[in-house]
Coordinates of C-alpha atoms and ligand atoms in Angstrom, one line a residue:
M1 CA -13.0 6.8 -15.6
S2 CA -17.2 7.5 -15.2
T3 CA -17.8 10.6 -14.9
R4 CA -17.5 13.2 -12.9
Y5 CA -19.9 15.4 -11.5
R6 CA -18.7 16.7 -7.7
P7 CA -15.3 18.9 -7.8
T8 CA -13.8 16.3 -4.7
W9 CA -11.0 14.0 -6.8
L10 CA -7.8 11.5 -5.9
E11 CA -4.7 12.9 -8.0
I12 CA -2.8 9.7 -8.5
R13 CA 1.5 10.4 -10.0
L14 CA 1.9 8.0 -12.0
D15 CA 5.3 9.2 -12.6
H16 CA 6.2 9.9 -9.2
I17 CA 5.6 6.1 -8.7
H18 CA 7.6 5.5 -11.1
D19 CA 10.9 7.8 -10.1
N20 CA 9.8 6.4 -6.7
F21 CA 10.1 2.2 -8.5
E22 CA 13.8 3.8 -9.8
R23 CA 15.3 5.4 -6.6
I24 CA 14.5 1.4 -5.5
Q25 CA 15.7 0.3 -8.0
A26 CA 19.3 2.1 -8.1
H27 CA 19.4 1.2 -4.0
I28 CA 19.1 -2.0 -4.3
G29 CA 21.8 -3.2 -7.6
K30 CA 20.1 -6.3 -9.8
K31 CA 17.5 -8.0 -7.2
T32 CA 13.9 -7.2 -8.4
V33 CA 11.6 -4.7 -6.8
I34 CA 8.1 -6.8 -6.4
P35 CA 5.4 -4.4 -6.2
V36 CA 3.2 -4.4 -3.3
V37 CA -0.2 -3.4 -5.1
K38 CA -2.7 -4.7 -2.1
A39 CA -5.9 -3.4 -1.4
N40 CA -6.2 -0.9 -4.9
A41 CA -2.0 -0.3 -4.4
Y42 CA -3.0 1.5 -0.9
G43 CA -5.6 3.4 -2.7
H44 CA -4.4 4.6 -5.3
G45 CA -5.7 1.9 -8.2
A46 CA -4.4 -1.2 -8.5
V47 CA -4.6 -1.4 -12.1
E48 CA -3.4 1.2 -13.3
V49 CA -0.2 1.8 -11.0
T50 CA 0.2 -2.2 -11.6
G51 CA -0.1 -0.9 -16.0
S52 CA 1.6 1.6 -15.9
L53 CA 4.8 0.0 -14.1
R54 CA 3.7 -3.1 -16.3
E55 CA 4.7 -0.3 -19.4
K56 CA 7.9 0.3 -18.3
G57 CA 9.0 -3.7 -18.1
V58 CA 7.8 -5.2 -14.9
R59 CA 6.6 -8.0 -14.7
F60 CA 5.8 -10.0 -10.8
F61 CA 3.2 -7.8 -8.3
A62 CA 2.3 -9.5 -5.2
V63 CA -0.9 -8.9 -3.8
S64 CA -3.0 -9.8 -0.5
L65 CA -6.2 -11.2 -2.1
L66 CA -7.5 -14.2 -4.2
E67 CA -9.6 -11.7 -5.4
E68 CA -6.8 -9.1 -5.8
A69 CA -4.7 -11.5 -8.0
L70 CA -8.0 -12.2 -10.1
E71 CA -8.2 -8.3 -11.3
L72 CA -5.0 -8.0 -11.9
R73 CA -5.2 -11.3 -14.4
R74 CA -8.4 -10.1 -15.8
A75 CA -6.0 -7.0 -16.5
Y76 CA -2.6 -8.4 -17.8
D77 CA -2.1 -11.9 -19.0
D78 CA 1.5 -11.5 -19.2
I79 CA 3.4 -10.3 -15.3
D80 CA 4.0 -12.9 -12.5
I81 CA 1.9 -12.5 -9.8
L82 CA 2.3 -13.3 -5.8
I83 CA -0.6 -13.2 -3.2
L84 CA 0.8 -13.5 0.0
G85 CA -2.1 -13.8 2.2
V86 CA -3.8 -17.5 2.7
V87 CA -5.2 -19.5 0.1
R88 CA -8.2 -22.2 1.1
P89 CA -8.0 -26.0 -1.3
F90 CA -11.0 -25.0 -2.9
D91 CA -9.2 -21.7 -3.8
F92 CA -6.4 -24.2 -6.4
E93 CA -8.2 -25.0 -8.9
V94 CA -9.5 -20.8 -9.7
I95 CA -5.2 -20.4 -8.8
Q96 CA -4.0 -23.3 -11.4
R97 CA -6.0 -22.0 -13.9
N98 CA -5.6 -18.0 -13.7
D99 CA -1.8 -19.5 -13.5
L100 CA -0.8 -17.1 -10.7
I101 CA 1.5 -17.8 -7.4
M102 CA 0.4 -18.5 -4.0
T103 CA 2.1 -19.2 -0.4
V104 CA 2.6 -21.6 1.2
N105 CA 1.1 -20.3 5.1
D106 CA 1.3 -23.2 6.9
M107 CA 1.4 -27.2 6.9
D108 CA -2.1 -28.1 6.5
V109 CA -1.6 -26.1 2.4
A110 CA 1.9 -27.4 2.0
K111 CA 0.0 -31.2 2.9
D112 CA -3.0 -30.3 0.4
V113 CA -0.6 -28.5 -2.0
L114 CA 1.3 -31.9 -2.6
A115 CA -2.4 -33.9 -3.3
F116 CA -3.5 -31.9 -5.9
E117 CA -3.3 -33.5 -8.9
K118 CA -2.6 -30.4 -11.0
G119 CA 0.2 -27.6 -12.0
L120 CA 0.9 -25.0 -8.8
R121 CA 3.0 -22.2 -8.5
C122 CA 4.1 -21.3 -4.7
H123 CA 6.4 -19.8 -2.5
V124 CA 6.8 -21.3 1.1
K125 CA 6.3 -18.6 3.9
V126 CA 8.7 -18.8 6.5
D127 CA 7.5 -17.5 10.2
T128 CA 10.6 -16.3 11.7
G129 CA 9.4 -14.5 14.4
M130 CA 6.3 -12.2 13.2
N131 CA 3.5 -15.0 14.4
R132 CA 1.4 -14.0 11.6
L133 CA 1.5 -16.2 8.8
G134 CA 4.2 -18.6 7.5
I135 CA 5.6 -22.0 8.4
K136 CA 8.4 -21.8 11.9
D137 CA 9.3 -24.8 12.0
A138 CA 12.8 -25.5 9.3
E139 CA 12.3 -29.2 10.0
D140 CA 8.7 -29.4 8.8
I141 CA 10.0 -26.7 5.1
V142 CA 12.9 -28.7 4.9
A143 CA 10.7 -32.2 4.7
F144 CA 8.1 -30.3 2.7
F145 CA 10.7 -29.5 0.2
E146 CA 11.9 -32.8 -0.1
E147 CA 8.6 -33.8 -0.6
A148 CA 7.8 -31.8 -3.7
K149 CA 10.8 -32.0 -6.0
S150 CA 8.9 -36.3 -6.5
R151 CA 5.7 -33.6 -7.8
K152 CA 7.0 -32.2 -11.1
R153 CA 3.7 -30.5 -11.1
L154 CA 4.5 -28.5 -8.6
S155 CA 6.9 -25.6 -9.0
L156 CA 7.6 -24.1 -5.3
E157 CA 9.8 -20.9 -6.7
G158 CA 9.8 -18.8 -3.8
I159 CA 10.2 -18.3 0.0
Y160 CA 10.2 -15.5 2.4
T161 CA 9.6 -14.3 5.1
H162 CA 8.5 -10.6 6.4
F163 CA 10.1 -8.6 9.0
A164 CA 8.5 -7.3 12.2
T165 CA 10.2 -3.9 13.0
A166 CA 11.7 -3.1 9.7
D167 CA 11.4 0.2 11.8
G168 CA 11.4 -0.4 14.9
D169 CA 14.3 -2.7 16.8
E170 CA 17.1 -3.8 15.1
T171 CA 17.9 -7.0 17.6
F172 CA 14.1 -8.5 17.1
L173 CA 15.2 -8.4 13.6
R174 CA 18.2 -9.8 13.2
G175 CA 16.8 -12.6 14.7
Q176 CA 14.0 -12.5 12.3
L177 CA 17.2 -13.1 9.7
A178 CA 19.4 -15.8 11.6
H179 CA 16.4 -18.0 11.0
F180 CA 15.4 -17.3 7.9
R181 CA 19.6 -18.1 7.7
K182 CA 19.0 -21.4 9.5
V183 CA 16.3 -22.8 7.2
L184 CA 17.7 -20.9 3.5
S185 CA 20.6 -23.1 4.8
A186 CA 19.1 -26.6 5.2
L187 CA 16.7 -26.9 1.8
P188 CA 17.9 -29.5 0.1
Y189 CA 17.6 -26.4 -2.9
K190 CA 17.7 -23.1 -3.0
P191 CA 13.8 -21.6 -4.7
D192 CA 14.4 -18.9 -7.2
V193 CA 13.2 -16.1 -5.9
V194 CA 14.4 -15.3 -2.2
H195 CA 12.6 -12.2 -0.7
V196 CA 12.4 -10.5 2.5
S197 CA 12.4 -6.8 2.8
N198 CA 9.9 -4.2 2.9
S199 CA 10.5 -1.0 2.1
A200 CA 11.9 0.0 5.9
A201 CA 14.5 -3.3 5.0
T202 CA 14.9 -3.0 1.7
W203 CA 16.4 0.9 2.2
K204 CA 17.3 -0.1 6.2
Y205 CA 19.1 -3.3 5.5
E206 CA 18.8 -5.2 2.2
R207 CA 21.7 -4.2 0.4
D208 CA 23.6 -6.2 3.6
I209 CA 21.6 -9.0 2.7
M210 CA 23.7 -11.3 0.7
E211 CA 20.8 -14.3 0.2
T212 CA 17.9 -12.4 -1.6
D213 CA 16.9 -12.1 -4.9
A214 CA 14.2 -9.5 -4.8
V215 CA 12.3 -6.8 -2.4
R216 CA 9.0 -6.5 -1.1
V217 CA 7.6 -2.9 -1.7
G218 CA 5.1 -1.7 -1.4
V219 CA 5.2 2.3 0.6
S220 CA 8.2 3.6 -0.5
L221 CA 6.8 3.5 -3.8
Y222 CA 3.8 6.2 -2.5
G223 CA 6.3 8.3 -1.6
F224 CA 6.8 7.4 2.5
D225 CA 10.5 5.7 4.1
P226 CA 8.8 4.4 7.7
N227 CA 12.5 4.6 9.2
R228 CA 12.0 8.6 7.4
L229 CA 16.0 7.6 6.3
V230 CA 15.1 8.6 2.5
K231 CA 13.6 11.9 2.4
A232 CA 14.2 12.6 -1.7
L233 CA 10.9 9.3 -2.3
K234 CA 8.3 12.0 -4.3
P235 CA 4.5 12.2 -2.9
T236 CA 1.7 9.8 -5.0
F237 CA -1.1 10.8 -3.5
F238 CA -2.9 14.4 -3.9
L239 CA -6.7 14.3 -2.2
K240 CA -8.0 17.8 -4.0
T241 CA -11.7 19.5 -3.7
S242 CA -12.3 22.7 -4.7
I243 CA -15.2 25.6 -2.4
V244 CA -18.0 25.1 -3.6
Q245 CA -20.1 28.0 -1.4
R246 CA -18.4 30.5 1.3
K247 CA -20.2 31.9 3.9
A248 CA -19.3 35.2 6.3
L249 CA -20.4 35.0 9.9
K250 CA -20.0 37.6 11.6
K251 CA -18.0 36.9 15.6
G252 CA -19.7 34.6 17.2
E253 CA -21.4 32.4 15.0
K254 CA -21.5 29.0 15.5
V255 CA -20.5 25.9 12.6
G256 CA -21.7 22.4 11.8
Y257 CA -23.0 19.5 13.5
G258 CA -22.5 20.4 17.5
I259 CA -22.1 23.9 16.6
T260 CA -18.3 23.1 18.0
Y261 CA -17.1 26.0 16.1
E262 CA -17.5 29.4 16.4
A263 CA -16.1 32.6 15.0
K264 CA -14.1 35.0 17.3
S265 CA -14.2 37.5 14.8
D266 CA -15.6 38.1 11.8
E267 CA -14.5 35.6 9.4
T268 CA -14.8 33.7 6.0
I269 CA -16.1 30.0 6.0
G270 CA -15.4 28.3 2.8
I271 CA -17.1 24.2 2.6
I272 CA -16.1 21.5 0.8
P273 CA -17.6 19.0 -0.6
I274 CA -15.3 16.0 0.8
G275 CA -16.3 14.2 3.9
Y276 CA -16.0 11.4 5.9
A277 CA -18.1 8.9 3.4
D278 CA -14.9 9.3 1.4
G279 CA -11.9 9.0 3.6
L280 CA -12.1 12.3 5.6
I281 CA -12.5 10.6 9.4
R282 CA -13.7 13.2 11.9
K283 CA -10.8 13.5 13.9
N284 CA -9.5 15.5 10.9
Q285 CA -10.9 18.3 12.6
D286 CA -8.8 20.9 13.4
G287 CA -6.9 19.6 10.9
L288 CA -4.6 21.7 7.9
V289 CA -5.4 22.3 4.1
E290 CA -3.5 24.3 1.4
I291 CA -5.0 26.9 -0.5
N292 CA -2.9 28.7 -3.1
G293 CA 0.0 27.3 -1.2
R294 CA -1.1 28.9 1.7
T295 CA -2.3 26.2 4.8
Y296 CA -5.3 26.8 6.2
P297 CA -7.9 25.6 8.9
L298 CA -11.0 22.9 9.1
V299 CA -13.2 24.1 11.6
G300 CA -15.7 23.0 13.1
R301 CA -17.2 18.8 12.6
V302 CA -16.4 17.3 9.6
C303 CA -20.4 15.2 8.1
M304 CA -20.8 12.5 6.1
D305 CA -20.3 14.7 2.6
Y306 CA -19.3 18.1 3.8
A307 CA -16.6 19.7 5.8
F308 CA -15.7 23.0 7.0
V309 CA -12.3 25.5 6.3
R310 CA -11.9 28.8 7.7
I311 CA -10.4 30.4 5.0
D312 CA -9.6 34.7 3.6
D313 CA -10.9 36.8 2.4
D314 CA -10.0 36.3 -1.0
V315 CA -10.1 32.6 -1.3
A316 CA -12.5 32.7 -4.3
K317 CA -15.2 29.8 -4.8
N318 CA -14.0 27.5 -6.8
A319 CA -10.3 27.1 -5.4
I320 CA -8.5 24.3 -5.3
V321 CA -8.2 23.0 -2.1
T322 CA -5.7 20.2 -1.1
V323 CA -6.7 18.2 1.9
L324 CA -4.0 15.7 2.0
G325 CA -0.2 15.8 0.2
G326 CA 1.2 18.4 -0.8
A327 CA 2.0 21.5 2.0
V328 CA -0.5 18.6 4.2
S329 CA 1.5 15.7 3.5
V330 CA 0.0 12.3 3.9
D331 CA 2.5 11.8 6.4
D332 CA 1.7 14.8 8.4
V333 CA -2.7 13.7 8.3
A334 CA -1.1 10.3 10.2
Q335 CA 1.1 11.7 12.7
R336 CA -1.9 13.8 13.6
L337 CA -4.0 11.2 13.5
E338 CA -2.0 8.8 15.3
T339 CA -1.3 7.1 13.0
I340 CA 0.5 5.2 10.1
P341 CA 0.5 6.1 6.2
Y342 CA -1.0 2.9 5.6
E343 CA -4.1 3.4 7.0
V344 CA -4.4 7.2 5.3
F345 CA -4.1 6.0 2.4
C346 CA -6.6 3.0 2.6
T347 CA -8.8 5.3 3.9
I348 CA -9.7 7.1 1.0
T349 CA -13.1 5.2 0.2
S350 CA -13.6 4.5 -3.8
R351 CA -16.6 6.8 -3.7
V352 CA -12.9 9.0 -4.9
P353 CA -12.6 9.0 -8.0
R354 CA -8.9 7.5 -10.0
V355 CA -8.0 10.9 -11.9
Y356 CA -3.9 9.8 -13.1
E357 CA -1.4 12.2 -14.3
S358 CA 1.4 12.0 -15.9
G359 CA 3.5 14.6 -15.7
E360 CA 3.6 15.6 -19.1
Ligands
PLP401 C1 4.3 -9.4 2.8 C2 4.7 -8.1 2.9 N1 4.8 -8.0 2.2 C3 5.7 -7.2 1.8 C4 5.1 -5.8 2.5 C5 5.2 -4.4 1.7 O1 5.3 -3.3 3.3 P1 5.5 -1.7 2.8 O2 4.4 -1.2 2.6 O3 6.4 -1.8 3.8 O4 6.8 -2.2 1.8 C6 3.5 -5.2 2.9 C7 2.3 -5.1 3.4 O5 2.4 -5.2 4.4 C8 3.4 -7.4 3.2 O6 2.7 -7.7 4.3

């Protein structure tokens, strides 16, 4: 890691990611867990997270973009990398050269894949009702599989779908699963890797889905079950900073841009070197942070590079402040901001250095 000067960093607990992985693996038995490491492993660092799981023997990962796949391929030459997102015919050459696995997300791509002269490794995505990516029509998918049989260089290794309501409407999910099963049963042959579940579906439904070989798990690796059924997952993401200045305020003194906060009595304010340019968005005004095991409020407007915490008099300069993780969890912050943990993870910008801890 490059030299750090500012005392603001994101501590990533790789050991907790491993523990979460093992918990997921134990839940699904012999099936494969495919870690989803798109979007820089939900802000955790794709190369580092992949590398540490690879050391434990994991060999199959999923990303969204070709760029993300290439970043992983440059780092590791012995893993399978599935691109979940859209790729275009002019990407095929680089996909093939880097031994990546692409998704056939619509029939245009299916035709282009059939026409491509060199070998390609593919999974087919079935759109079973989310109306995002994937092929809807069972007949189209069957026709593609039939055509692919005559192309020896083309390897259709997997088929999958994605649920829209794994953390909600069960009836809708059951409808998607039924559609997927219909497609599966119509195929002329079953590919090696059949997968449907994200984190929420893995915990809630996967044990009852007999047709699948793998699950694609993102957010639960990073400590969260969207259905909040599994409480034992460990936090992996700790945003930390420290108090770089203390200010003694007299009752009535004001704080920050727009002077939105006024001291109600004589109080102490700690200045922390983290702001919205780091992903501590302005809506965090009035949120909480943790210092020495106690929570304190953010007061005044969050600036681009700094924020203010109302502290007790005995909180020292240089005290470590945990902005996310610990007493104030990513989920707490997500709920307060009326969003989801995924978005909180992805909001922390690359300006914040990631520091990897293995708990030893
Ligand atoms: C196609 C696909 N599969 C799996 C995942 C992983 O989802 P989760 O992070 O909820 O486990 C995602 C993430 O959005 C996805 O888009």
